[in-house]
Amino acid sequence: MTQLESARAGIITAQMAQVAADEGRSTEYIRQGVADGTIVIPANVNHKNLKATGVGLGLKTKVNANIGTSTDCGNIQSEEEKLQTAIEAGAHAVMDLSTGGNLTQIRRRIIEQSSVMIGTVPIYQAGCLAIEKYGAIIKMTEEDLFEAISEHCADGVDFITVHCGVTRQAVKRLKEQGRITNITSRGGSIMAAWMELHDKENPLYQQYDRLLAIAKEYDVTLSLGDAMRPGCLADGSDRAQIEELITLGELVKRAKNYGVQVMVEGPGHLPMDQIEANIKMQKSLCENAPFYILGPLVTDIAAGYDHITSAIGGAIAAAAGADFLCYVTPAEHLALPDTQDVHDGVVASLIAGHAADIVKGIPGAMERDIKMSKARAALDWQTQAELALDPVRFKQVHNARVTHTENACSMCGQFCAIKMADDYLKK
Amino acid sequence: MTQLESARAGIITAQMAQVAADEGRSTEYIRQGVADGTIVIPANVNHKNLKATGVGLGLKTKVNANIGTSTDCGNIQSEEEKLQTAIEAGAHAVMDLSTGGNLTQIRRRIIEQSSVMIGTVPIYQAGCLAIEKYGAIIKMTEEDLFEAISEHCADGVDFITVHCGVTRQAVKRLKEQGRITNITSRGGSIMAAWMELHDKENPLYQQYDRLLAIAKEYDVTLSLGDAMRPGCLADGSDRAQIEELITLGELVKRAKNYGVQVMVEGPGHLPMDQIEANIKMQKSLCENAPFYILGPLVTDIAAGYDHITSAIGGAIAAAAGADFLCYVTPAEHLALPDTQDVHDGVVASLIAGHAADIVKGIPGAMERDIKMSKARAALDWQTQAELALDPVRFKQVHNARVTHTENACSMCGQFCAIKMADDYLKK
């Protein structure tokens, strides 16, 4: 039985118990959320060393780090390093998006070494094989795609991105819309281009039950991809995007009826004032399924710093109800991220998620800030470092620049406001 | 005449014309805003090489970089370097917050070398002198404080932070409140501690007209400091903070009546869901005077990355109407910032301001993102670099990791969605 089927049968699985313990929620809260489909626990029966994590309503906002080779960069070692970096920095999930080298080998090594949930985009593997077999990604067959999906699921992948909602109707609406950046989802562009070239409906939509059967066998959570996500602010919340979202809502319902866990992916690039509306719309159209978002980036001009544009959008989105943030690294729009980019991307997303968790009232979130603030008021640097999101960085910056004023830091020295207030303004 | 007096007399000054040209607004729009006090143009008559910049309603969100020595770190050279770094990164203002070394010499060198407006906190100089003369900051006299203010104004400082609103009543409310972090404003803590020790009212409040007369002589803009700004999320929007804000509103009115330009400083640390309310409250209580904010930081646990927590809060605040963002660097809460921190802090705040300007409908803001997105869709890397917030960083990351796929980047290589969509999904 999948986690969803178990929850509906009233069973508390080991994974639900783990999630409840981690989140400070009752096991019944978790079971009910999984049964309702407002919480997913991506946990492939074949991912042996996984520590189960929940994603959804009332839980801590989770962060995913994308790693993986490209046709230009990366090898197994570099991606294994990125995996460790992401986990150490605090990522709750890692997606292997490899498109270069021996994909099967890389994926299996990553699953084997990961205690956090692993996601993939199987169409990339089908695309790589199509380049080898037929000379072009676009020449892949429907069977190639389903074979890749089956292989990923059997290997132990916990969630897969599948662009099931990019229907012919959605592509028609895209063309009628007229966009600046067309499609910028990699998997989505392959799917849509394939449909155009072969004059066929999306096989993942048309044979959705076949997909559900594969996912159910291993309890793989479907992450319904948003092929039509806006690639720039000007394309935000347009008819193509919302057309696809409506379809994703229908597919959420079918997945749940089938006993398959499901979440929905979202934008992308959005002006700040459209973010909350996007989250509310997704929740409404998709029966409150967990929402997994990429960004949203709140400006298009900051390449080199898109972990920051994404942290701004991600915090607003998470505060409005988004459950799962896919990190964006400083290398986004420019190059394949390196290990430092991976670290910085995870930290930026964790900040966004935590800031949102405070206002969402997630158990324990505000308490940590209060503890930190008390340590700060006491000029207790050791406790501050321990409570910091990144204790290594904390100590590095603090210790590098010496102070001669007891307990103060080098920024204020003798002008330390806390010492001044302590001396003269005690209550 | 000050800019404010000129505006009221119907005169378009050279500074107003400069601001109008930079902002894509009519000179009459700027004149009216200055006359109403919703726009300030901090421009000391003695700051000779200043390029005038406007701050306020309907104008681009501005960014300030704090530099300056501490009692532990820094010298003239290092602060001159930070000044240049801040200006090159795009800061619209720089505050010299020096508290170590020869303050007068540092300040004069910085004013001399700065084309952007310069702000200071004169009480720091009075504090330094008091250490020299009497052995303790707290022993400064009222005359020491006014002398420091006069010297800063005569030297050509464009705006000064003065903590006029920390009255005995505000301190009483602070004590009745009971806070985790008491006062964390440096100048505010000195002022409040001084009042307690000497059992006197705040001289900047009591002799406010004397302060106004000095400011008016050089057309120095008052930046009414928020001594009671929350130093942690838990202290946000409390009675002490709002008590001071009410007084600042009264002082705004008096400054405007006197013909002195004035803006108001704001928090600080705030949970995300209190930010908009803070901005609206300031605007309402302070007759829509420009609002100059520090952060707000949306979590207390991310020291080492507080440029990011501040960018999140700053973007939300600016979108809600804040006009001027004081940057926060990655070194905040840990150490005096170095040159790299200054650069990174400016960029993060510029991102926040620009993201907000898009949704505030500031002329030209969205247009830049559209141009960038068109260049991105055309895979035109040269134009993208030119339009980027930081072209140097853009090229550095993009060029460091080579690609073998024409026009693509190393992230996607042959899986470039834009190429795929171009080939098969042209409208």
mmCIF file of C-alpha atoms in Angstrom, chain A residues 68-220:
data_model
loop_
_atom_site.group_PDB
_atom_site.id
_atom_site.type_symbol
_atom_site.label_atom_id
_atom_site.label_comp_id
_atom_site.label_asym_id
_atom_site.label_seq_id
_atom_site.Cartn_x
_atom_site.Cartn_y
_atom_site.Cartn_z
ATOM 1 C CA GLY A 68 23.213 16.769 -11.751
ATOM 2 C CA THR A 69 25.534 16.826 -14.718
ATOM 3 C CA SER A 70 24.872 18.690 -17.938
ATOM 4 C CA THR A 71 25.976 17.788 -21.443
ATOM 5 C CA ASP A 72 28.842 20.239 -20.801
ATOM 6 C CA CYS A 73 29.801 19.797 -17.147
ATOM 7 C CA GLY A 74 29.921 17.450 -14.267
ATOM 8 C CA ASN A 75 30.866 13.919 -13.425
ATOM 9 C CA ILE A 76 29.878 11.468 -10.737
ATOM 10 C CA GLN A 77 32.372 12.859 -8.211
ATOM 11 C CA SER A 78 31.256 16.458 -8.587
ATOM 12 C CA GLU A 79 27.583 15.496 -8.218
ATOM 13 C CA GLU A 80 28.289 13.316 -5.194
ATOM 14 C CA GLU A 81 30.022 16.308 -3.635
ATOM 15 C CA LYS A 82 27.044 18.517 -4.390
ATOM 16 C CA LEU A 83 24.738 15.940 -2.808
ATOM 17 C CA GLN A 84 26.745 15.999 0.419
ATOM 18 C CA THR A 85 26.979 19.796 0.362
ATOM 19 C CA ALA A 86 23.222 20.125 -0.082
ATOM 20 C CA ILE A 87 22.443 17.702 2.734
ATOM 21 C CA GLU A 88 24.964 19.307 5.089
ATOM 22 C CA ALA A 89 23.549 22.756 4.335
ATOM 23 C CA GLY A 90 20.104 21.491 5.339
ATOM 24 C CA ALA A 91 18.299 20.546 2.123
ATOM 25 C CA HIS A 92 15.295 18.276 2.659
ATOM 26 C CA ALA A 93 15.369 16.866 -0.848
ATOM 27 C CA VAL A 94 17.717 16.637 -3.806
ATOM 28 C CA MET A 95 16.775 16.318 -7.436
ATOM 29 C CA ASP A 96 19.216 14.624 -9.779
ATOM 30 C CA LEU A 97 18.699 16.437 -13.068
ATOM 31 C CA SER A 98 21.673 14.874 -14.850
ATOM 32 C CA THR A 99 21.765 15.100 -18.614
ATOM 33 C CA GLY A 100 25.414 14.180 -19.187
ATOM 34 C CA GLY A 101 27.497 11.040 -18.628
ATOM 35 C CA ASN A 102 26.132 7.690 -17.466
ATOM 36 C CA LEU A 103 22.764 8.791 -16.101
ATOM 37 C CA THR A 104 21.769 5.453 -14.653
ATOM 38 C CA GLN A 105 24.999 5.083 -12.744
ATOM 39 C CA ILE A 106 24.861 8.644 -11.400
ATOM 40 C CA ARG A 107 21.245 8.291 -10.289
ATOM 41 C CA ARG A 108 21.842 4.989 -8.509
ATOM 42 C CA ARG A 109 24.897 6.321 -6.690
ATOM 43 C CA ILE A 110 22.965 9.382 -5.581
ATOM 44 C CA ILE A 111 19.994 7.395 -4.282
ATOM 45 C CA GLU A 112 22.347 5.009 -2.498
ATOM 46 C CA GLN A 113 24.142 7.855 -0.748
ATOM 47 C CA SER A 114 21.148 9.984 0.101
ATOM 48 C CA SER A 115 19.234 10.009 3.367
ATOM 49 C CA VAL A 116 16.978 12.738 1.976
ATOM 50 C CA MET A 117 14.316 12.183 -0.625
ATOM 51 C CA ILE A 118 15.454 12.092 -4.240
ATOM 52 C CA GLY A 119 13.556 13.460 -7.190
ATOM 53 C CA THR A 120 14.252 13.165 -10.915
ATOM 54 C CA VAL A 121 12.861 14.237 -14.285
ATOM 55 C CA PRO A 122 12.795 10.970 -16.271
ATOM 56 C CA ILE A 123 12.240 12.667 -19.624
ATOM 57 C CA TYR A 124 15.859 13.871 -19.457
ATOM 58 C CA GLN A 125 17.034 10.287 -19.570
ATOM 59 C CA ALA A 126 14.691 9.513 -22.446
ATOM 60 C CA GLY A 127 16.119 12.588 -24.197
ATOM 61 C CA CYS A 128 19.711 11.472 -23.663
ATOM 62 C CA LEU A 129 18.949 8.017 -24.987
ATOM 63 C CA ALA A 130 17.195 9.560 -27.995
ATOM 64 C CA ILE A 131 20.333 11.573 -28.793
ATOM 65 C CA GLU A 132 22.335 8.332 -28.695
ATOM 66 C CA LYS A 133 19.803 6.198 -30.565
ATOM 67 C CA TYR A 134 18.297 8.618 -33.080
ATOM 68 C CA GLY A 135 20.547 11.679 -33.009
ATOM 69 C CA ALA A 136 17.982 14.075 -31.487
ATOM 70 C CA ILE A 137 16.077 14.456 -28.224
ATOM 71 C CA ILE A 138 12.900 15.142 -30.093
ATOM 72 C CA LYS A 139 12.906 11.719 -31.765
ATOM 73 C CA MET A 140 12.240 9.846 -28.546
ATOM 74 C CA THR A 141 9.304 7.438 -28.627
ATOM 75 C CA GLU A 142 6.476 7.161 -26.132
ATOM 76 C CA GLU A 143 7.905 3.825 -25.075
ATOM 77 C CA ASP A 144 11.329 5.391 -24.443
ATOM 78 C CA LEU A 145 9.660 7.827 -22.075
ATOM 79 C CA PHE A 146 7.695 5.216 -20.152
ATOM 80 C CA GLU A 147 10.776 2.993 -19.954
ATOM 81 C CA ALA A 148 12.768 5.832 -18.387
ATOM 82 C CA ILE A 149 9.975 6.448 -15.901
ATOM 83 C CA SER A 150 9.834 2.762 -14.979
ATOM 84 C CA GLU A 151 13.584 2.591 -14.519
ATOM 85 C CA HIS A 152 13.655 5.655 -12.265
ATOM 86 C CA CYS A 153 10.804 4.328 -10.144
ATOM 87 C CA ALA A 154 12.357 0.886 -9.814
ATOM 88 C CA ASP A 155 15.693 2.486 -8.844
ATOM 89 C CA GLY A 156 14.170 4.095 -5.755
ATOM 90 C CA VAL A 157 13.433 7.686 -6.810
ATOM 91 C CA ASP A 158 10.995 9.206 -4.294
ATOM 92 C CA PHE A 159 9.310 11.735 -6.543
ATOM 93 C CA ILE A 160 9.343 12.327 -10.275
ATOM 94 C CA THR A 161 8.538 15.450 -12.232
ATOM 95 C CA VAL A 162 6.162 14.556 -15.042
ATOM 96 C CA HIS A 163 4.829 17.223 -17.392
ATOM 97 C CA CYS A 164 1.377 15.688 -17.758
ATOM 98 C CA GLY A 165 -0.504 18.963 -18.007
ATOM 99 C CA VAL A 166 1.048 20.306 -21.182
ATOM 100 C CA THR A 167 -1.811 19.223 -23.420
ATOM 101 C CA ARG A 168 -2.429 20.219 -27.009
ATOM 102 C CA GLN A 169 -4.996 22.650 -25.672
ATOM 103 C CA ALA A 170 -2.345 24.231 -23.418
ATOM 104 C CA VAL A 171 0.092 24.551 -26.332
ATOM 105 C CA LYS A 172 -2.677 26.144 -28.415
ATOM 106 C CA ARG A 173 -3.319 28.641 -25.655
ATOM 107 C CA LEU A 174 0.416 29.311 -25.382
ATOM 108 C CA LYS A 175 0.584 30.184 -29.055
ATOM 109 C CA GLU A 176 -2.498 32.369 -28.875
ATOM 110 C CA GLN A 177 -1.052 34.078 -25.821
ATOM 111 C CA GLY A 178 2.185 35.183 -27.422
ATOM 112 C CA ARG A 179 4.924 35.182 -24.822
ATOM 113 C CA ILE A 180 8.295 36.831 -24.456
ATOM 114 C CA THR A 181 10.022 33.701 -23.208
ATOM 115 C CA ASN A 182 7.802 30.953 -24.647
ATOM 116 C CA ILE A 183 8.551 27.764 -22.647
ATOM 117 C CA THR A 184 11.573 27.730 -20.308
ATOM 118 C CA SER A 185 10.852 24.447 -18.550
ATOM 119 C CA ARG A 186 13.332 21.967 -20.025
ATOM 120 C CA GLY A 187 11.088 18.924 -19.730
ATOM 121 C CA GLY A 188 8.086 20.983 -20.726
ATOM 122 C CA SER A 189 9.729 22.277 -23.875
ATOM 123 C CA ILE A 190 10.719 18.749 -24.920
ATOM 124 C CA MET A 191 7.190 17.480 -24.316
ATOM 125 C CA ALA A 192 5.527 20.344 -26.174
ATOM 126 C CA ALA A 193 7.992 20.218 -29.061
ATOM 127 C CA TRP A 194 7.501 16.455 -29.338
ATOM 128 C CA MET A 195 3.741 16.895 -29.508
ATOM 129 C CA GLU A 196 4.074 19.520 -32.231
ATOM 130 C CA LEU A 197 6.527 17.530 -34.319
ATOM 131 C CA HIS A 198 4.660 14.242 -34.043
ATOM 132 C CA ASP A 199 1.206 15.827 -34.113
ATOM 133 C CA LYS A 200 0.129 13.838 -31.063
ATOM 134 C CA GLU A 201 -1.385 14.428 -27.647
ATOM 135 C CA ASN A 202 0.940 14.312 -24.612
ATOM 136 C CA PRO A 203 1.450 10.589 -23.835
ATOM 137 C CA LEU A 204 1.753 11.328 -20.111
ATOM 138 C CA TYR A 205 -1.691 12.877 -20.264
ATOM 139 C CA GLN A 206 -3.225 10.347 -22.594
ATOM 140 C CA GLN A 207 -1.780 7.348 -20.768
ATOM 141 C CA TYR A 208 -1.983 8.875 -17.312
ATOM 142 C CA ASP A 209 -3.331 5.636 -15.798
ATOM 143 C CA ARG A 210 -0.267 3.789 -17.055
ATOM 144 C CA LEU A 211 1.892 6.376 -15.299
ATOM 145 C CA LEU A 212 -0.177 6.041 -12.124
ATOM 146 C CA ALA A 213 0.243 2.270 -12.149
ATOM 147 C CA ILE A 214 4.034 2.561 -12.299
ATOM 148 C CA ALA A 215 4.114 5.206 -9.542
ATOM 149 C CA LYS A 216 1.825 3.190 -7.317
ATOM 150 C CA GLU A 217 3.965 0.060 -7.523
ATOM 151 C CA TYR A 218 6.874 1.822 -5.751
ATOM 152 C CA ASP A 219 4.885 4.544 -3.964
ATOM 153 C CA VAL A 220 6.558 7.227 -6.044
#
